Each structure stands twice: as C-alpha cells, then as structure tokens.
Amino acid sequence: GTARVTIDPDFGLGTVDPRLYGTFVEHMGRCVYTGIYEPAHSTADEHGFRGDVAGLVRELGTGLVRYPGGNFVSGYHWEDGIGPAEDRPRRLDLAWRSIETNQVGTDEFLGWARRQGVEPMMAVNLGTRGIDAARALVEYCNIPGGTAWSDLRVRHGARDPHGVKLWCLGNEMDGPWQTGHTTAVEYGRLAAQAGKAMRQVDPSIELVACGSSNAEMPTFGEWEREVLHETYDEVDYLSLHAYYEEKDGDRAGFLASGAQMDAYISDIVATADHVRAVRRSSKRMKLSFDEWNVWYQSRFPGERALPLEETPRLIEDTYSVTDAAVVGSLLMTLLRHADRVAIACLAQLVNVIGPIRSEPGGPSWRQTTFHPFALTAKYARGTVLRTEVSGPVIETRRHGPVDALDTATTLDPETGALTVLAVNRGQEHDLHLRAALRGFGARYRVLEHLMIADEDPDAANTQEHPDRVTPQSVNGTRVSGEGELEALLPPVSWSIIRLA
Ligand code: AHR
C-alpha cells in the first residue's frame, strides 16, 4: 500500500527540547556496577568509570540522565554514598533485594555526568524519608560553601557546586510495590512541602511531581488530579512512566504501542489542564515522561523472589529488530507531543533494560534499540511538524485500528534540514511512503536514508554478534520533480530520512 503525508513548514507544533533524549541510571542490577562503573575494567578511568561504556553513552547522544532511582530511591540514604569510599556502609536495598555497596554515590555520579557532558536529573527519597533529607541533599549539591552540608561536599573533593537543576519528588508513589506507597493527597502534600523547602535552598531548581506508574493503575487519572491539586503552584512537571511488551503473541498490538503512549499522554494533558482550569491558573503544566521503554516485564519474577546478592543480573532484556521499531515509534510519539512533553528518559541506560550492554571485565555493545535512539537524538532537532497520515490501516486487538505508517518530521529552523522518521508497523507488506513537501522555498534532496530492518524480525545483537543488527543505508529514496519524497519501507522497519 501507499501512505501519504504532507509536510509543511507552517505546521510547527513544538520545539524539541534536548531533554527529550534523556536516559536513566538506577542503582539496580548492573546499571551502575559493571555498567557505567567498574574500576577493575581495562578501560576504566582514574575515577573507576568504564571508558568503553562512556564512549557508547556519548554516541547514544543522551543529553540528560536521571539518577539514582527508580524504586531504589524510596529506601535510599544519600548520606551513605558520600565521603571516603572505604567508610561507606553496605546496605540492604529494599527495592531490588540487593546489597548496595555505596561505592558510587552523589559525587561520583555527578562527576561522571559532568565529564560525559550530560545534565543530571536527581530524585529524592519521599518513601522512607522526607523534607529534611531532601533539602539537605540540595544544599549538599548546589550551595557553593559556608554551610555544613556544602562544606562537607567541598571536603569530599567537590570544590564547585554540582548545580543540579532538575529534581524528581520521589518515584512512583502510587505503586503498592513502592517503599512508602501512599495516597495521592498525602503524597501531594509531602511533595509540595519537600519541593518548597528544596526551592528555599536553591530557588533556581525545577521540580517534577510523581504521576501514575502507568495508565493501568487503578488510581490512574484521579492520582494525577489530586496530586496536581496539592502541588500545582510548586512543581514544574508531572511525571509519566510506561513500559511496553508483546503480550499473548499479539505482535500487531505491540508494534502499535505508540498509539497507547499517545492516548496516555493526551489523557494526562487533559487531566492537568482540568486542574489548571479549576485553579484559574495561567500556568500550563509540562510533562516529564521520565521512564519509558520496551520491557518484558512478564518475564520478571518480582523483587520478592530475588536472592540477596551484590550486583545481580536483573532484567537484562535482549532487544530485537521489532523492539527497535517500537522504541523508534515511541520516540516519534514523544516528538509529536513536544508541545507538552519537555523531558523524557529511556529507562534504563546500561544492562538493566538498556540500549547498551556490558560484561564484567569484558566487552560492551549496542543493542538494536540503541540505533533508533542515537539517530533520532542526533538528527530530530528543531521544530516538530504536524503531519497527518492517510494510508493502510492495521486492525489490532489491543488498540483497534492504527495506521501502518508511524511518522514524525522535524525541521531545523537554522539549517533548513528536514528529518523524516518512519516505521512500517505492518508485518507482511512493504509500504510506499509518499510525502508531499509543501511550502518550502527550496528544493530538497535526500542526504541519507538509514534503516533498521531484517528478514528475521527477532534478530538481536549479542556479545558474540554485537553488530548483527545495524542501520543500513537505503538506495532509491528520492525527491521527485513534483517535490514528493518517495521511499520504500519494508515490514517491521524503522527509518530515518535526512533531507537538505
Ligand atoms: O526501571 C525499572 C523500574 O521500573 C524503576 O525502578 C521503577 O521506577 C519502575 O517501576
């Protein structure tokens, strides 16, 4: 079939915030230890962080990294992770029933983030702790000196303040699994007061309140409304989390996960705007989609079933070509909501459902999902253009009818460069993309068409075959004399087409 879209520079819907290409490092499994950090590794720098992983993180192009959790943060004493490494306690981490050695803490992570050139997004513990620990952490991180906590940081070797701008007020506090799980009203009050105290320490910070853990939570919708009612004036963002997987062999539904994410974002925008109306506020709440990914959650036994170990292998999902198409499509969904979604974090960065994998003492490699993320982060910048698709439709059990073509376009207003992202969600037929380039003064030509596709949609990258799936250059994609972009998209494929 043929799918048609019209691309017009006058149809801008929002600007891509570089924070949309965020990721997430949690003290979970092997994300930190033997992930980003492994002092005994042959590539480790003088701080103990892996050089090979650092290189892949740079190539991934993530501009923001959330830390230190996740569920982990809800039992975390951040004071355990500062000062001389040999004095730090070994703690039982309640979230993942692991032994936390605290060899990496606030100063180590923030130092790594600075060297990587990424912005940190920190979370405070509103599960077992509260206002006092939260404001002390902001003081430790952001006050230059002359107070007890800031002088302690200086004594620990971090002379300059870390200047952390973005702060999450707890994590998934609506979830019964969360240490300190509570009601929306109680959480909202605590978040507002903790946020206020944190801003009293540093008025320049930005705050994220917890939304629902996913759209299937029984309190979904009401949780957001009640939390925002308590926190509206105090916070800058409301969080969303979502993980997608193939269920009951319904691959068509899985490939259409973007439609589910799209509805989720629209519902939260409506809920936030309802609270805005009720409060007669002029402020439009922005959204922080600070955990999203493909995660085969149904394969996870649950944290209670885990043996008590140090650095266990947890949820090290291996991603396929199909998963890469879904990740690419979820990124397009985020881009199409760039007017409200200002922050997003692919969860997580290394090993734990990560686009990067690493072995202790061994190599590191790019999962299939690495590629759509890296290329989107690199080239989908500037203004997101509104596009409507008309073409073949796929019937799905989970989401009803969805377009076979998923697409998003960005225009760099400075260079005029156009980036067209496209997924063929169909599993059987090629899709002919016809995009009318309308209203552009100049004639475009195709610089490059890169694609992730494979005869085997389950093909994956492994330690033995780390480059089994890589982006392939496509010939034949062109702009016709009539100014129409023409491309052929094979089944279950992700494409990036760059025009200049
Ligand atoms: O990313 C894994 C876990 O998923 C996080 O710790 C938690 O916030 C979410 O439930």
Coordinates of C-alpha atoms in Angstrom, one line a residue, residues 33-440:
Y33 CA 28.3 -1.5 39.0
T34 CA 29.8 -3.3 35.9
G35 CA 27.7 -1.0 33.8
I36 CA 28.9 2.6 33.9
Y37 CA 31.4 1.9 36.8
E38 CA 33.9 -0.9 37.0
P39 CA 37.3 0.2 38.5
A40 CA 38.9 -3.1 37.6
H41 CA 37.9 -2.9 33.9
S42 CA 40.7 -2.4 31.4
T43 CA 39.1 0.8 30.1
A44 CA 38.3 2.3 33.5
D45 CA 39.4 6.0 34.0
E46 CA 41.0 7.3 37.2
H47 CA 37.5 7.6 38.8
G48 CA 36.7 3.9 38.1
F49 CA 34.2 4.5 35.3
R50 CA 34.3 2.4 32.2
G51 CA 35.8 4.2 29.2
D52 CA 34.1 1.8 26.6
V53 CA 30.7 2.4 28.1
A54 CA 31.4 6.2 28.4
G55 CA 32.1 6.2 24.6
L56 CA 28.8 4.4 23.8
V57 CA 26.9 6.8 26.1
R58 CA 28.4 9.7 24.2
E59 CA 27.5 8.1 20.9
L60 CA 23.9 7.4 22.1
G61 CA 23.6 11.2 22.4
T62 CA 21.6 11.3 25.6
G63 CA 21.5 14.8 27.0
L64 CA 20.0 14.1 30.4
V65 CA 20.4 11.2 32.9
R66 CA 18.0 10.6 35.7
Y67 CA 19.6 9.1 39.0
P68 CA 19.6 7.2 41.4
G69 CA 16.1 5.6 41.0
G70 CA 13.5 4.4 40.4
N71 CA 12.2 2.3 43.2
F72 CA 15.7 2.3 44.7
V73 CA 15.4 5.9 45.7
S74 CA 12.5 5.2 48.0
G75 CA 14.7 3.5 50.6
Y76 CA 18.0 5.3 49.8
H77 CA 20.0 7.3 52.4
W78 CA 22.0 9.6 50.1
E79 CA 24.4 10.2 53.0
D80 CA 25.6 6.6 52.7
G81 CA 27.0 7.4 49.3
I82 CA 29.3 10.3 50.2
G83 CA 32.8 10.6 51.8
P84 CA 35.6 8.1 51.8
A85 CA 34.6 5.0 49.9
E86 CA 36.1 2.6 52.4
D87 CA 33.8 4.0 55.2
R88 CA 30.6 3.6 53.3
P89 CA 28.1 1.1 54.6
R90 CA 26.9 -2.0 52.7
R91 CA 23.1 -1.7 52.8
L92 CA 20.2 -3.9 52.0
D93 CA 18.3 -2.2 49.1
L94 CA 14.7 -2.9 49.7
A95 CA 13.5 -2.2 46.1
W96 CA 15.5 -5.0 44.4
R97 CA 16.6 -7.0 47.5
S98 CA 20.2 -6.4 46.6
I99 CA 23.3 -5.4 48.5
E100 CA 24.2 -1.8 47.8
T101 CA 27.9 -1.2 48.4
N102 CA 27.6 2.6 48.0
Q103 CA 30.9 2.8 46.1
V104 CA 29.1 5.1 43.7
G105 CA 27.1 8.0 45.2
T106 CA 26.1 11.5 44.5
D107 CA 29.6 13.0 43.9
E108 CA 30.8 10.1 41.7
F109 CA 27.6 10.1 39.6
L110 CA 27.6 13.9 39.2
G111 CA 31.3 13.9 38.4
W112 CA 30.7 11.3 35.7
A113 CA 27.7 13.2 34.3
R114 CA 29.8 16.4 34.1
R115 CA 32.6 14.5 32.3
Q116 CA 30.1 13.0 29.9
G117 CA 28.5 16.4 29.2
V118 CA 25.1 15.3 30.3
E119 CA 22.6 17.1 32.5
P120 CA 21.8 15.2 35.7
M121 CA 18.2 14.8 36.9
M122 CA 18.2 13.8 40.6
A123 CA 15.4 12.1 42.6
V124 CA 14.9 12.5 46.3
N125 CA 13.5 9.8 48.6
L126 CA 9.9 10.5 49.6
G127 CA 9.3 6.9 50.6
T128 CA 11.2 6.3 53.8
R129 CA 12.4 9.9 54.2
G130 CA 11.1 13.4 53.6
I131 CA 11.6 17.1 53.6
D132 CA 14.7 17.3 55.7
A133 CA 16.8 14.8 53.8
A134 CA 15.6 16.3 50.5
R135 CA 16.6 19.9 51.3
A136 CA 19.9 18.7 52.8
L137 CA 20.7 17.0 49.5
V138 CA 20.0 20.1 47.5
E139 CA 22.2 22.1 49.9
Y140 CA 25.0 19.5 49.6
C141 CA 24.8 19.6 45.8
N142 CA 24.0 23.2 45.0
I143 CA 25.2 25.7 47.7
P144 CA 28.8 26.8 46.9
G145 CA 30.0 26.7 50.5
G146 CA 29.8 28.2 54.0
T147 CA 27.1 25.8 55.3
A148 CA 27.6 22.4 57.0
W149 CA 26.4 20.3 54.0
S150 CA 28.1 22.3 51.3
D151 CA 31.4 22.5 53.2
L152 CA 31.2 18.7 53.6
R153 CA 30.9 18.4 49.8
V154 CA 34.0 20.6 49.4
R155 CA 35.8 18.4 52.0
H156 CA 34.9 15.4 49.9
G157 CA 36.8 16.9 47.0
A158 CA 33.9 18.5 45.0
R159 CA 35.0 22.2 45.3
D160 CA 32.5 23.6 42.8
P161 CA 28.8 23.1 43.5
H162 CA 27.2 20.4 41.2
G163 CA 24.4 22.8 40.1
V164 CA 21.7 20.2 39.7
K165 CA 18.7 21.9 38.2
L166 CA 16.1 19.1 37.8
W167 CA 14.7 17.2 40.8
C168 CA 12.1 14.4 41.0
L169 CA 10.0 14.4 44.1
G170 CA 10.0 10.7 44.9
N171 CA 9.3 7.9 42.5
E172 CA 6.1 6.0 41.6
M173 CA 4.4 6.8 44.9
D174 CA 1.1 5.4 43.6
G175 CA 2.6 1.9 43.4
P176 CA 1.8 -0.7 46.1
W177 CA 5.3 -2.1 45.5
Q178 CA 6.9 1.3 46.4
T179 CA 8.5 1.6 49.8
G180 CA 6.4 4.2 51.5
H181 CA 3.5 3.9 49.0
T182 CA 0.8 6.4 50.0
T183 CA -2.4 8.2 48.8
A184 CA -2.4 11.0 46.2
V185 CA -3.4 13.6 48.7
E186 CA -0.7 12.6 51.3
Y187 CA 1.9 12.3 48.6
G188 CA 0.9 15.6 47.1
R189 CA 1.2 17.4 50.4
L190 CA 4.6 15.9 51.1
A191 CA 5.8 16.7 47.6
A192 CA 4.7 20.3 47.8
Q193 CA 6.4 20.8 51.2
A194 CA 9.6 19.0 50.2
G195 CA 9.6 20.9 46.9
K196 CA 9.1 24.2 48.8
A197 CA 12.0 23.5 51.2
M198 CA 14.2 22.4 48.3
R199 CA 13.5 25.7 46.5
Q200 CA 14.1 27.6 49.6
V201 CA 17.6 26.2 49.4
D202 CA 18.0 26.9 45.7
P203 CA 15.2 29.0 44.0
S204 CA 16.6 28.1 40.6
I205 CA 15.7 24.4 40.6
E206 CA 12.9 22.7 38.7
L207 CA 10.6 20.1 40.3
V208 CA 8.9 17.0 39.0
A209 CA 5.9 15.5 40.8
C210 CA 5.0 11.8 40.5
G211 CA 2.2 10.9 38.2
S212 CA 0.9 7.4 37.9
S213 CA 3.3 4.4 37.4
N214 CA 1.3 3.5 34.3
A215 CA -2.1 4.1 32.7
E216 CA -3.4 0.7 34.1
M217 CA -3.1 1.7 37.7
P218 CA -6.4 1.7 39.5
T219 CA -5.9 5.2 40.6
F220 CA -4.8 6.5 37.2
G221 CA -6.3 9.9 36.4
E222 CA -7.6 10.6 39.9
W223 CA -4.0 10.3 41.2
E224 CA -2.8 13.0 38.8
R225 CA -5.8 15.2 39.5
E226 CA -5.3 15.0 43.3
V227 CA -1.5 15.3 43.2
L228 CA -1.7 18.3 40.9
H229 CA -4.3 19.9 43.1
E230 CA -1.8 19.8 46.0
T231 CA 1.3 20.7 44.1
Y232 CA 0.2 22.8 41.1
D233 CA 2.0 26.0 42.1
E234 CA 5.1 24.3 43.5
V235 CA 6.1 22.0 40.7
D236 CA 7.1 22.4 37.0
Y237 CA 6.4 18.9 35.6
L238 CA 4.2 15.9 36.2
S239 CA 5.8 12.5 35.5
L240 CA 4.6 9.7 33.3
H241 CA 6.0 6.1 33.2
A242 CA 5.3 3.3 30.8
Y243 CA 6.8 0.1 29.6
Y244 CA 5.6 -1.9 26.6
E245 CA 5.9 -5.6 25.7
E246 CA 4.4 -8.1 23.4
K247 CA 1.6 -9.9 25.2
D248 CA -0.2 -13.1 24.2
G249 CA 1.6 -13.3 20.9
D250 CA -0.1 -10.0 19.8
R251 CA 2.7 -8.5 17.8
A252 CA 0.5 -6.2 15.8
G253 CA -0.7 -4.7 19.1
F254 CA 2.9 -4.5 20.4
L255 CA 4.0 -2.7 17.2
A256 CA 1.2 -0.2 17.8
S257 CA 2.4 0.7 21.3
G258 CA 2.9 4.3 20.2
A259 CA -0.9 4.6 19.9
Q260 CA -1.2 3.6 23.5
M261 CA 1.5 6.0 24.6
D262 CA -0.2 8.7 22.5
A263 CA -3.6 8.2 24.3
Y264 CA -1.8 8.1 27.7
I265 CA -0.1 11.5 27.1
S266 CA -3.4 13.0 25.8
D267 CA -5.2 11.8 28.9
I268 CA -2.6 13.4 31.2
V269 CA -2.6 16.7 29.3
A270 CA -6.4 16.8 29.7
T271 CA -6.2 16.0 33.4
A272 CA -3.5 18.6 34.0
D273 CA -5.5 21.2 32.1
H274 CA -8.6 20.4 34.1
V275 CA -6.7 21.2 37.3
R276 CA -5.4 24.4 35.6
A277 CA -9.0 25.4 34.8
V278 CA -10.3 24.7 38.3
R279 CA -7.4 26.7 39.9
R280 CA -7.8 29.5 37.3
S281 CA -4.0 29.2 36.8
S282 CA -2.2 30.7 33.8
K283 CA 0.5 28.0 34.1
R284 CA 0.4 25.0 31.7
M285 CA 1.9 22.0 33.4
K286 CA 4.7 20.4 31.4
L287 CA 5.2 16.6 31.4
S288 CA 8.2 14.5 32.2
F289 CA 8.0 11.0 30.7
D290 CA 10.9 10.0 32.9
E291 CA 10.6 6.2 32.4
W292 CA 9.7 4.6 29.1
N293 CA 10.9 1.6 27.1
V294 CA 10.2 -1.9 25.9
W295 CA 10.4 -4.2 29.0
Y296 CA 9.5 -7.8 29.0
Q297 CA 8.1 -7.3 32.5
S298 CA 6.1 -10.6 32.4
R299 CA 9.4 -12.5 32.5
F300 CA 10.5 -10.7 35.7
P301 CA 9.8 -12.9 38.7
G302 CA 9.2 -10.0 41.0
E303 CA 11.6 -8.5 43.5
R304 CA 10.4 -10.6 46.5
A305 CA 11.6 -13.7 44.6
L306 CA 15.2 -12.4 44.2
P307 CA 18.1 -13.8 46.2
L308 CA 20.0 -11.3 48.2
E309 CA 23.1 -10.5 46.1
E310 CA 25.5 -7.8 45.2
T311 CA 25.3 -6.6 41.6
P312 CA 22.8 -9.2 40.4
R313 CA 21.8 -9.7 36.8
L314 CA 18.3 -8.1 36.7
I315 CA 16.1 -7.5 33.7
E316 CA 18.9 -7.7 31.2
D317 CA 16.5 -7.9 28.2
T318 CA 17.9 -8.5 24.8
Y319 CA 16.2 -6.4 22.2
S320 CA 15.2 -7.4 18.7
V321 CA 14.5 -5.6 15.4
T322 CA 10.8 -5.5 16.4
D323 CA 11.7 -3.9 19.7
A324 CA 13.9 -1.3 17.9
A325 CA 10.9 -0.4 15.6
V326 CA 8.7 0.0 18.7
V327 CA 11.4 2.2 20.5
G328 CA 11.7 4.3 17.4
S329 CA 8.0 4.6 17.2
L330 CA 7.7 5.6 20.9
L331 CA 10.2 8.3 20.2
M332 CA 8.1 9.7 17.4
T333 CA 5.1 9.7 19.8
L334 CA 7.1 11.8 22.2
L335 CA 8.2 14.2 19.5
R336 CA 4.6 14.6 18.4
H337 CA 3.8 15.8 21.9
A338 CA 6.8 18.1 22.1
D339 CA 4.4 21.0 23.0
R340 CA 3.8 19.4 26.4
V341 CA 6.4 16.7 27.0
A342 CA 9.6 18.5 27.8
I343 CA 11.5 15.7 29.4
A344 CA 11.7 12.0 28.6
C345 CA 14.1 9.3 29.9
L346 CA 14.6 5.9 28.2
A347 CA 14.8 3.5 31.1
Q348 CA 17.5 2.5 31.7
L349 CA 20.9 3.3 30.2
V350 CA 23.1 0.2 30.6
N351 CA 22.3 -3.6 31.1
V352 CA 19.1 -3.0 33.0
I353 CA 16.6 -2.9 30.0
G354 CA 19.3 -0.7 28.5
P355 CA 20.3 0.2 24.9
I356 CA 23.9 -0.5 26.0
R357 CA 25.1 -3.9 27.3
S358 CA 28.4 -4.6 29.0
E359 CA 30.0 -7.7 30.5
P360 CA 32.1 -7.5 33.7
G361 CA 35.8 -7.5 32.6
G362 CA 34.5 -7.9 29.0
P363 CA 33.2 -6.0 26.1
S364 CA 30.2 -3.6 25.7
W365 CA 27.9 -3.4 22.7
R366 CA 24.9 -1.6 21.2
Q367 CA 21.5 -3.3 21.4
T368 CA 19.2 -2.9 18.4
T369 CA 17.3 -0.2 20.3
F370 CA 20.5 1.9 20.6
H371 CA 20.3 2.8 16.9
P372 CA 16.9 4.5 16.6
F373 CA 17.6 6.4 19.8
A374 CA 21.0 7.6 18.8
L375 CA 20.0 8.6 15.3
T376 CA 16.8 10.3 16.4
A377 CA 18.7 12.2 19.2
K378 CA 21.3 13.3 16.7
Y379 CA 19.0 14.5 13.8
A380 CA 15.5 15.1 15.1
R381 CA 16.1 18.6 16.4
G382 CA 14.4 21.9 16.0
T383 CA 10.7 22.2 15.2
V384 CA 8.4 19.2 15.1
L385 CA 6.0 19.5 12.2
R386 CA 2.4 18.3 12.4
T387 CA 1.7 15.5 9.8
E388 CA -1.4 13.5 9.1
V389 CA -1.2 10.1 7.6
S390 CA -3.6 8.6 5.1
G391 CA -3.0 5.1 4.0
P392 CA -3.3 1.4 5.0
V393 CA -4.7 0.7 8.5
I394 CA -3.9 -2.3 10.7
E395 CA -6.5 -3.8 13.0
T396 CA -5.1 -4.6 16.4
R397 CA -6.7 -6.4 19.3
R398 CA -5.3 -4.1 21.9
H399 CA -5.7 -0.6 20.2
G400 CA -8.2 -1.0 17.5
P401 CA -7.3 0.3 14.0
V402 CA -3.9 2.0 13.7
D403 CA -2.1 3.5 10.7
A404 CA 0.5 1.1 9.3
L405 CA 2.8 4.1 8.9
D406 CA 4.0 5.8 12.0
T407 CA 5.9 9.0 11.3
A408 CA 7.3 12.3 12.7
T409 CA 9.2 15.1 11.0
T410 CA 11.5 17.8 12.4
L411 CA 12.7 20.9 10.7
D412 CA 15.9 22.6 11.8
P413 CA 15.0 26.3 11.5
E414 CA 18.6 27.3 11.3
T415 CA 19.9 25.0 8.6
G416 CA 16.6 24.1 6.9
A417 CA 17.5 20.4 7.4
L418 CA 14.4 18.1 7.4
T419 CA 14.4 14.7 9.2
V420 CA 11.6 12.3 8.4
L421 CA 11.2 9.3 10.8
A422 CA 9.1 6.4 9.7
V423 CA 8.1 3.0 11.0
N424 CA 6.2 0.4 8.9
R425 CA 4.2 -1.4 11.6
G426 CA 2.9 -3.9 9.1
Q427 CA 4.4 -7.4 9.3
E428 CA 3.7 -8.6 5.8
H429 CA 3.8 -5.8 3.2
D430 CA 6.1 -3.1 2.0
L431 CA 4.8 0.4 2.5
H432 CA 5.4 3.1 -0.1
L433 CA 5.9 6.4 1.7
R434 CA 4.8 9.5 -0.3
A435 CA 5.5 12.7 1.5
A436 CA 4.5 16.0 -0.3
L437 CA 7.0 18.7 0.7
R438 CA 4.8 21.7 0.5
G439 CA 5.5 25.4 1.1
F440 CA 9.3 25.1 1.2

